PDB file of C-alpha atoms and ligand atoms in Angstrom:
ATOM      1  CA  UNK Z   1     -11.392  28.257-102.702  1.00 86.00           C
ATOM      2  CA  UNK Z   2      -9.824  31.068-100.870  1.00 94.00           C
ATOM      3  CA  UNK Z   3      -6.726  30.139 -98.691  1.00 96.00           C
ATOM      4  CA  UNK Z   4      -6.855  30.668 -94.776  1.00 97.00           C
ATOM      5  CA  UNK Z   5      -4.804  33.294 -94.510  1.00 98.00           C
ATOM      6  CA  UNK Z   6      -6.829  35.571 -96.909  1.00 98.00           C
ATOM      7  CA  UNK Z   7      -7.603  37.690 -94.015  1.00 98.00           C
ATOM      8  CA  UNK Z   8      -4.032  37.987 -93.100  1.00 98.00           C
ATOM      9  CA  UNK Z   9      -1.726  36.216 -90.367  1.00 98.00           C
ATOM     10  CA  UNK Z  10      -0.212  38.072 -87.267  1.00 98.00           C
ATOM     11  CA  UNK Z  11       3.601  37.810 -86.838  1.00 98.00           C
ATOM     12  CA  UNK Z  12       6.369  39.882 -85.604  1.00 97.00           C
ATOM     13  CA  UNK Z  13       9.997  38.629 -84.971  1.00 94.00           C
ATOM     14  CA  UNK Z  14      10.437  38.276 -81.231  1.00 93.00           C
ATOM     15  CA  UNK Z  15      14.225  38.288 -81.646  1.00 89.00           C
ATOM     16  CA  UNK Z  16      14.386  34.920 -79.763  1.00 91.00           C
ATOM     17  CA  UNK Z  17      16.816  33.201 -82.087  1.00 89.00           C
ATOM     18  CA  UNK Z  18      14.731  30.228 -82.111  1.00 90.00           C
ATOM     19  CA  UNK Z  19      14.679  29.467 -85.877  1.00 92.00           C
ATOM     20  CA  UNK Z  20      18.441  30.137 -85.894  1.00 95.00           C
ATOM     21  CA  UNK Z  21      19.842  28.424 -83.257  1.00 93.00           C
ATOM     22  CA  UNK Z  22      19.794  25.282 -81.054  1.00 88.00           C
ATOM     23  CA  UNK Z  23      18.134  22.732 -83.494  1.00 89.00           C
ATOM     24  CA  UNK Z  24      19.512  21.047 -86.455  1.00 92.00           C
ATOM     25  CA  UNK Z  25      18.012  22.391 -89.768  1.00 92.00           C
ATOM     26  CA  UNK Z  26      18.840  23.518 -93.203  1.00 96.00           C
ATOM     27  CA  UNK Z  27      19.230  27.286 -94.728  1.00 97.00           C
ATOM     28  CA  UNK Z  28      19.091  26.686 -98.170  1.00 97.00           C
ATOM     29  CA  UNK Z  29      20.740  29.025-100.439  1.00 98.00           C
ATOM     30  CA  UNK Z  30      19.692  30.543-103.802  1.00 98.00           C
ATOM     31  CA  UNK Z  31      21.889  31.860-106.731  1.00 97.00           C
ATOM     32  CA  UNK Z  32      21.003  35.389-105.419  1.00 98.00           C
ATOM     33  CA  UNK Z  33      22.069  34.564-101.514  1.00 98.00           C
ATOM     34  CA  UNK Z  34      25.017  32.684-102.326  1.00 98.00           C
ATOM     35  CA  UNK Z  35      26.312  35.843-104.858  1.00 98.00           C
ATOM     36  CA  UNK Z  36      24.909  38.246-101.817  1.00 98.00           C
ATOM     37  CA  UNK Z  37      26.430  36.651 -99.062  1.00 98.00           C
ATOM     38  CA  UNK Z  38      30.048  35.831-100.886  1.00 98.00           C
ATOM     39  CA  UNK Z  39      30.306  39.703-101.782  1.00 98.00           C
ATOM     40  CA  UNK Z  40      29.756  40.267 -97.873  1.00 97.00           C
ATOM     41  CA  UNK Z  41      31.881  37.943 -96.991  1.00 97.00           C
ATOM     42  CA  UNK Z  42      34.709  39.200 -99.579  1.00 97.00           C
ATOM     43  CA  UNK Z  43      34.967  35.539-101.076  1.00 98.00           C
ATOM     44  CA  UNK Z  44      34.835  33.855-104.150  1.00 97.00           C
ATOM     45  CA  UNK Z  45      31.823  31.591-104.856  1.00 95.00           C
ATOM     46  CA  UNK Z  46      34.037  28.143-104.487  1.00 96.00           C
ATOM     47  CA  UNK Z  47      35.964  29.838-101.450  1.00 97.00           C
ATOM     48  CA  UNK Z  48      32.681  30.835 -99.723  1.00 98.00           C
ATOM     49  CA  UNK Z  49      30.989  27.399-100.120  1.00 97.00           C
ATOM     50  CA  UNK Z  50      34.069  25.797 -98.838  1.00 97.00           C
ATOM     51  CA  UNK Z  51      33.913  27.964 -95.740  1.00 98.00           C
ATOM     52  CA  UNK Z  52      29.849  28.528 -94.982  1.00 98.00           C
ATOM     53  CA  UNK Z  53      28.107  25.836 -96.948  1.00 98.00           C
ATOM     54  CA  UNK Z  54      27.220  21.891 -97.051  1.00 98.00           C
ATOM     55  CA  UNK Z  55      25.519  19.954 -99.382  1.00 97.00           C
ATOM     56  CA  UNK Z  56      22.251  18.379 -98.192  1.00 97.00           C
ATOM     57  CA  UNK Z  57      19.576  16.290 -99.463  1.00 95.00           C
ATOM     58  CA  UNK Z  58      17.326  18.209-101.790  1.00 89.00           C
ATOM     59  CA  UNK Z  59      13.529  18.136-102.152  1.00 84.00           C
ATOM     60  CA  UNK Z  60      13.450  17.160-105.814  1.00 81.00           C
ATOM     61  CA  UNK Z  61      16.259  14.536-105.187  1.00 87.00           C
ATOM     62  CA  UNK Z  62      20.233  15.242-105.315  1.00 92.00           C
ATOM     63  CA  UNK Z  63      21.549  17.870-103.393  1.00 96.00           C
ATOM     64  CA  UNK Z  64      21.221  21.316-102.653  1.00 96.00           C
ATOM     65  CA  UNK Z  65      23.469  24.111-100.919  1.00 97.00           C
ATOM     66  CA  UNK Z  66      22.855  24.887 -97.291  1.00 98.00           C
ATOM     67  CA  UNK Z  67      24.627  26.748 -94.546  1.00 98.00           C
ATOM     68  CA  UNK Z  68      26.630  25.146 -92.440  1.00 98.00           C
ATOM     69  CA  UNK Z  69      25.739  24.815 -88.744  1.00 97.00           C
ATOM     70  CA  UNK Z  70      27.969  25.017 -85.584  1.00 97.00           C
ATOM     71  CA  UNK Z  71      28.595  21.529 -83.338  1.00 96.00           C
ATOM     72  CA  UNK Z  72      25.640  23.021 -80.925  1.00 95.00           C
ATOM     73  CA  UNK Z  73      23.658  23.300 -84.039  1.00 95.00           C
ATOM     74  CA  UNK Z  74      23.539  27.159 -84.462  1.00 96.00           C
ATOM     75  CA  UNK Z  75      23.699  28.516 -87.580  1.00 97.00           C
ATOM     76  CA  UNK Z  76      27.287  29.569 -88.665  1.00 98.00           C
ATOM     77  CA  UNK Z  77      26.075  33.179 -89.267  1.00 98.00           C
ATOM     78  CA  UNK Z  78      24.719  33.416 -85.793  1.00 96.00           C
ATOM     79  CA  UNK Z  79      26.725  35.150 -83.308  1.00 95.00           C
ATOM     80  CA  UNK Z  80      24.626  37.214 -80.625  1.00 93.00           C
ATOM     81  CA  UNK Z  81      22.451  37.704 -83.539  1.00 93.00           C
ATOM     82  CA  UNK Z  82      22.458  37.111 -87.433  1.00 95.00           C
ATOM     83  CA  UNK Z  83      25.674  38.489 -88.572  1.00 97.00           C
ATOM     84  CA  UNK Z  84      24.552  38.642 -92.375  1.00 97.00           C
ATOM     85  CA  UNK Z  85      21.240  40.314 -91.385  1.00 96.00           C
ATOM     86  CA  UNK Z  86      21.178  42.677 -94.330  1.00 97.00           C
ATOM     87  CA  UNK Z  87      21.655  40.006 -96.623  1.00 98.00           C
ATOM     88  CA  UNK Z  88      20.196  36.947 -94.920  1.00 97.00           C
ATOM     89  CA  UNK Z  89      18.974  34.093 -97.160  1.00 98.00           C
ATOM     90  CA  UNK Z  90      15.745  34.186 -99.049  1.00 98.00           C
ATOM     91  CA  UNK Z  91      14.478  31.345 -96.453  1.00 97.00           C
ATOM     92  CA  UNK Z  92      15.401  33.425 -93.728  1.00 97.00           C
ATOM     93  CA  UNK Z  93      13.917  36.564 -94.971  1.00 96.00           C
ATOM     94  CA  UNK Z  94      10.414  35.055 -96.014  1.00 98.00           C
ATOM     95  CA  UNK Z  95      10.249  33.372 -92.527  1.00 97.00           C
ATOM     96  CA  UNK Z  96       7.023  32.338 -91.258  1.00 97.00           C
ATOM     97  CA  UNK Z  97       5.306  32.563 -94.603  1.00 98.00           C
ATOM     98  CA  UNK Z  98       6.755  29.553 -96.345  1.00 97.00           C
ATOM     99  CA  UNK Z  99       4.477  26.971 -98.375  1.00 96.00           C
ATOM    100  CA  UNK Z 100       4.864  24.272 -96.191  1.00 96.00           C
ATOM    101  CA  UNK Z 101       3.926  26.407 -92.938  1.00 97.00           C
ATOM    102  CA  UNK Z 102       0.979  27.698 -94.872  1.00 98.00           C
ATOM    103  CA  UNK Z 103      -0.203  24.727 -96.493  1.00 97.00           C
ATOM    104  CA  UNK Z 104      -2.850  24.437 -93.607  1.00 97.00           C
ATOM    105  CA  UNK Z 105      -4.309  25.905 -90.398  1.00 97.00           C
ATOM    106  CA  UNK Z 106      -3.190  23.003 -88.308  1.00 98.00           C
ATOM    107  CA  UNK Z 107       0.880  23.611 -90.048  1.00 98.00           C
ATOM    108  CA  UNK Z 108       0.972  27.077 -89.066  1.00 98.00           C
ATOM    109  CA  UNK Z 109      -0.632  25.774 -85.473  1.00 97.00           C
ATOM    110  CA  UNK Z 110       2.340  23.810 -85.774  1.00 97.00           C
ATOM    111  CA  UNK Z 111       4.929  26.203 -86.531  1.00 96.00           C
ATOM    112  CA  UNK Z 112       3.642  28.732 -83.872  1.00 96.00           C
ATOM    113  CA  UNK Z 113       4.381  25.923 -80.963  1.00 95.00           C
ATOM    114  CA  UNK Z 114       7.945  26.668 -81.910  1.00 92.00           C
ATOM    115  CA  UNK Z 115       8.135  30.226 -82.566  1.00 95.00           C
ATOM    116  CA  UNK Z 116       6.914  32.932 -80.270  1.00 95.00           C
ATOM    117  CA  UNK Z 117       6.418  35.487 -82.918  1.00 97.00           C
ATOM    118  CA  UNK Z 118       3.363  33.603 -84.736  1.00 97.00           C
ATOM    119  CA  UNK Z 119       0.202  34.146 -83.995  1.00 96.00           C
ATOM    120  CA  UNK Z 120       0.522  37.933 -82.719  1.00 96.00           C
ATOM    121  CA  UNK Z 121       1.969  41.676 -83.485  1.00 97.00           C
ATOM    122  CA  UNK Z 122       1.949  42.785 -87.245  1.00 97.00           C
ATOM    123  CA  UNK Z 123      -1.277  41.910 -89.253  1.00 98.00           C
ATOM    124  CA  UNK Z 124       0.327  40.716 -92.697  1.00 98.00           C
ATOM    125  CA  UNK Z 125      -2.234  40.765 -95.537  1.00 98.00           C
ATOM    126  CA  UNK Z 126      -2.919  38.030 -98.105  1.00 98.00           C
ATOM    127  CA  UNK Z 127      -0.824  40.110-100.621  1.00 98.00           C
ATOM    128  CA  UNK Z 128       2.126  40.559 -98.379  1.00 98.00           C
ATOM    129  CA  UNK Z 129       1.896  36.682 -97.786  1.00 98.00           C
ATOM    130  CA  UNK Z 130       1.628  35.721-101.031  1.00 98.00           C
ATOM    131  CA  UNK Z 131       4.801  38.022-102.343  1.00 98.00           C
ATOM    132  CA  UNK Z 132       7.138  35.974-100.034  1.00 98.00           C
ATOM    133  CA  UNK Z 133       5.994  32.505-101.414  1.00 98.00           C
ATOM    134  CA  UNK Z 134       6.668  33.955-104.675  1.00 98.00           C
ATOM    135  CA  UNK Z 135       9.844  35.623-104.116  1.00 98.00           C
ATOM    136  CA  UNK Z 136      10.757  32.175-102.480  1.00 97.00           C
ATOM    137  CA  UNK Z 137       9.371  30.461-105.514  1.00 97.00           C
ATOM    138  CA  UNK Z 138      11.625  33.007-107.750  1.00 98.00           C
ATOM    139  CA  UNK Z 139      14.683  31.522-105.706  1.00 97.00           C
ATOM    140  CA  UNK Z 140      15.017  28.466-105.497  1.00 96.00           C
ATOM    141  CA  UNK Z 141      18.166  26.280-103.890  1.00 96.00           C
ATOM    142  CA  UNK Z 142      21.009  25.952-106.060  1.00 97.00           C
ATOM    143  CA  UNK Z 143      21.526  22.083-106.781  1.00 95.00           C
ATOM    144  CA  UNK Z 144      24.475  20.471-107.169  1.00 92.00           C
ATOM    145  CA  UNK Z 145      25.565  19.967-110.499  1.00 77.00           C
ATOM    146  CA  UNK Z 146      22.197  21.737-112.327  1.00 64.00           C
TER     147      UNK Z 146
HETATM  148  S1  SF4 I   1      21.393  33.418 -91.811  1.00 89.41           S
HETATM  149 FE1  SF4 I   1      21.206  34.769 -90.054  1.00 89.41          FE
HETATM  150  S2  SF4 I   1      18.839  34.779 -90.169  1.00 89.41           S
HETATM  151 FE2  SF4 I   1      19.277  32.915 -91.596  1.00 89.41          FE
HETATM  152  S3  SF4 I   1      19.358  31.254 -89.958  1.00 89.41           S
HETATM  153 FE3  SF4 I   1      21.696  32.076 -90.232  1.00 89.41          FE
HETATM  154  S4  SF4 I   1      21.724  33.657 -88.520  1.00 89.41           S
HETATM  155 FE4  SF4 I   1      19.362  33.083 -88.651  1.00 89.41          FE
END
Protein backbone atom coordinates (compact mmCIF):
# COMPACT_ATOMS: atom_id res chain seq x y z
CA UNK A 1 0.00 0.00 0.00
CA UNK A 2 1.25 3.47 -0.87
CA UNK A 3 2.10 5.67 2.12
CA UNK A 4 -0.14 8.69 2.57
CA UNK A 5 2.86 10.86 1.69
CA UNK A 6 3.40 9.21 -1.72
CA UNK A 7 2.72 12.54 -3.43
CA UNK A 8 5.02 14.39 -1.03
CA UNK A 9 4.35 16.67 1.91
CA UNK A 10 4.75 20.38 2.38
CA UNK A 11 7.02 21.80 5.05
CA UNK A 12 9.15 24.93 5.39
CA UNK A 13 10.69 25.93 8.69
CA UNK A 14 9.28 29.28 9.89
CA UNK A 15 12.18 29.75 12.34
CA UNK A 16 9.70 30.05 15.22
CA UNK A 17 11.87 27.69 17.33
CA UNK A 18 8.74 26.04 18.72
CA UNK A 19 10.42 22.65 18.32
CA UNK A 20 13.48 23.79 20.29
CA UNK A 21 11.89 25.70 23.17
CA UNK A 22 9.22 26.14 25.80
CA UNK A 23 8.15 22.50 26.17
CA UNK A 24 9.94 19.61 27.77
CA UNK A 25 11.10 16.92 25.36
CA UNK A 26 13.94 14.65 24.43
CA UNK A 27 16.54 15.36 21.74
CA UNK A 28 18.22 11.99 21.34
CA UNK A 29 21.83 11.82 20.22
CA UNK A 30 23.35 9.24 17.88
CA UNK A 31 27.04 8.28 18.04
CA UNK A 32 27.66 10.58 15.09
CA UNK A 33 25.80 13.45 16.76
CA UNK A 34 27.85 12.99 19.91
CA UNK A 35 31.07 12.94 17.94
CA UNK A 36 30.27 16.05 15.86
CA UNK A 37 28.92 18.05 18.80
CA UNK A 38 31.87 17.19 21.05
CA UNK A 39 34.27 18.34 18.33
CA UNK A 40 32.25 21.51 17.83
CA UNK A 41 32.47 22.27 21.57
CA UNK A 42 36.13 21.19 21.68
CA UNK A 43 35.45 18.65 24.42
CA UNK A 44 36.08 14.96 24.97
CA UNK A 45 33.00 12.71 25.01
CA UNK A 46 32.93 12.33 28.79
CA UNK A 47 33.04 16.05 29.44
CA UNK A 48 30.51 16.78 26.70
CA UNK A 49 28.04 14.25 28.12
CA UNK A 50 28.48 15.68 31.61
CA UNK A 51 27.93 19.29 30.54
CA UNK A 52 25.28 18.99 27.81
CA UNK A 53 23.55 15.63 28.14
CA UNK A 54 21.26 13.57 30.34
CA UNK A 55 20.19 9.92 30.32
CA UNK A 56 16.48 9.43 29.67
CA UNK A 57 14.17 6.41 29.20
CA UNK A 58 14.64 4.86 25.76
CA UNK A 59 12.08 3.24 23.44
CA UNK A 60 13.76 -0.15 23.86
CA UNK A 61 13.98 0.12 27.64
CA UNK A 62 17.14 1.19 29.39
CA UNK A 63 18.43 4.73 29.08
CA UNK A 64 19.57 6.69 26.10
CA UNK A 65 21.40 9.92 25.59
CA UNK A 66 19.49 13.18 25.17
CA UNK A 67 20.44 16.84 25.29
CA UNK A 68 19.76 18.68 28.52
CA UNK A 69 17.10 21.36 28.77
CA UNK A 70 17.34 24.69 30.53
CA UNK A 71 15.03 25.37 33.48
CA UNK A 72 12.54 27.05 31.10
CA UNK A 73 12.59 23.89 28.88
CA UNK A 74 14.58 25.52 26.08
CA UNK A 75 17.13 23.21 24.50
CA UNK A 76 20.55 23.64 26.08
CA UNK A 77 21.82 24.79 22.67
CA UNK A 78 19.11 27.36 21.96
CA UNK A 79 20.13 31.01 22.27
CA UNK A 80 18.34 33.29 19.81
CA UNK A 81 18.46 30.27 17.47
CA UNK A 82 20.31 26.97 17.36
CA UNK A 83 23.92 27.59 18.34
CA UNK A 84 25.04 24.28 16.83
CA UNK A 85 22.95 24.45 13.66
CA UNK A 86 25.65 23.12 11.31
CA UNK A 87 26.05 19.99 13.44
CA UNK A 88 22.56 19.76 14.93
CA UNK A 89 21.44 16.22 15.82
CA UNK A 90 19.85 13.90 13.27
CA UNK A 91 16.54 14.22 15.14
CA UNK A 92 16.57 17.97 14.48
CA UNK A 93 17.84 17.68 10.89
CA UNK A 94 15.08 15.29 9.87
CA UNK A 95 12.15 17.06 11.53
CA UNK A 96 9.23 16.71 10.79
CA UNK A 97 9.81 13.55 8.76
CA UNK A 98 9.88 11.21 11.74
CA UNK A 99 8.42 7.69 11.85
CA UNK A 100 5.79 8.56 14.46
CA UNK A 101 4.78 11.79 12.67
CA UNK A 102 4.42 9.88 9.37
CA UNK A 103 2.54 6.96 10.89
CA UNK A 104 -0.81 8.33 9.65
CA UNK A 105 -2.41 11.48 8.21
CA UNK A 106 -3.86 12.10 11.67
CA UNK A 107 -0.40 12.02 13.24
CA UNK A 108 0.84 14.45 10.58
CA UNK A 109 -2.08 16.81 11.26
CA UNK A 110 -1.48 16.56 14.99
CA UNK A 111 2.16 17.55 14.46
CA UNK A 112 0.97 20.43 12.26
CA UNK A 113 -1.07 21.78 15.16
CA UNK A 114 2.20 22.47 17.01
CA UNK A 115 4.32 23.57 14.05
CA UNK A 116 3.31 26.40 11.71
CA UNK A 117 5.77 25.15 9.07
CA UNK A 118 4.01 21.84 8.51
CA UNK A 119 1.53 21.78 5.65
CA UNK A 120 2.90 24.78 3.74
CA UNK A 121 5.97 25.88 1.84
CA UNK A 122 8.30 23.50 0.04
CA UNK A 123 6.89 20.24 -1.33
CA UNK A 124 9.18 17.43 -0.17
CA UNK A 125 9.07 14.35 -2.37
CA UNK A 126 8.43 10.82 -1.16
CA UNK A 127 12.09 10.03 -1.88
CA UNK A 128 13.25 12.93 0.26
CA UNK A 129 10.90 11.94 3.10
CA UNK A 130 12.03 8.31 2.94
CA UNK A 131 15.66 9.48 2.95
CA UNK A 132 14.98 11.27 6.26
CA UNK A 133 13.44 8.10 7.70
CA UNK A 134 16.46 6.09 6.54
CA UNK A 135 18.90 8.65 7.94
CA UNK A 136 17.23 8.51 11.34
CA UNK A 137 17.12 4.68 11.30
CA UNK A 138 20.83 4.57 10.43
CA UNK A 139 21.68 6.77 13.41
CA UNK A 140 19.92 5.32 16.46
CA UNK A 141 20.26 6.94 19.88
CA UNK A 142 23.20 6.03 22.09
CA UNK A 143 22.08 3.62 24.83
CA UNK A 144 23.86 3.51 28.17
CA UNK A 145 26.07 0.46 28.41
CA UNK A 146 25.33 -0.80 24.89
S1 LIG B 1 20.08 21.15 18.92
FE1 LIG B 1 19.49 23.05 17.88
S2 LIG B 1 17.85 22.43 16.41
FE2 LIG B 1 18.07 20.78 17.93
S3 LIG B 1 16.54 21.22 19.54
FE3 LIG B 1 18.51 22.14 20.19
S4 LIG B 1 18.42 24.28 19.48
FE4 LIG B 1 16.84 23.12 18.34
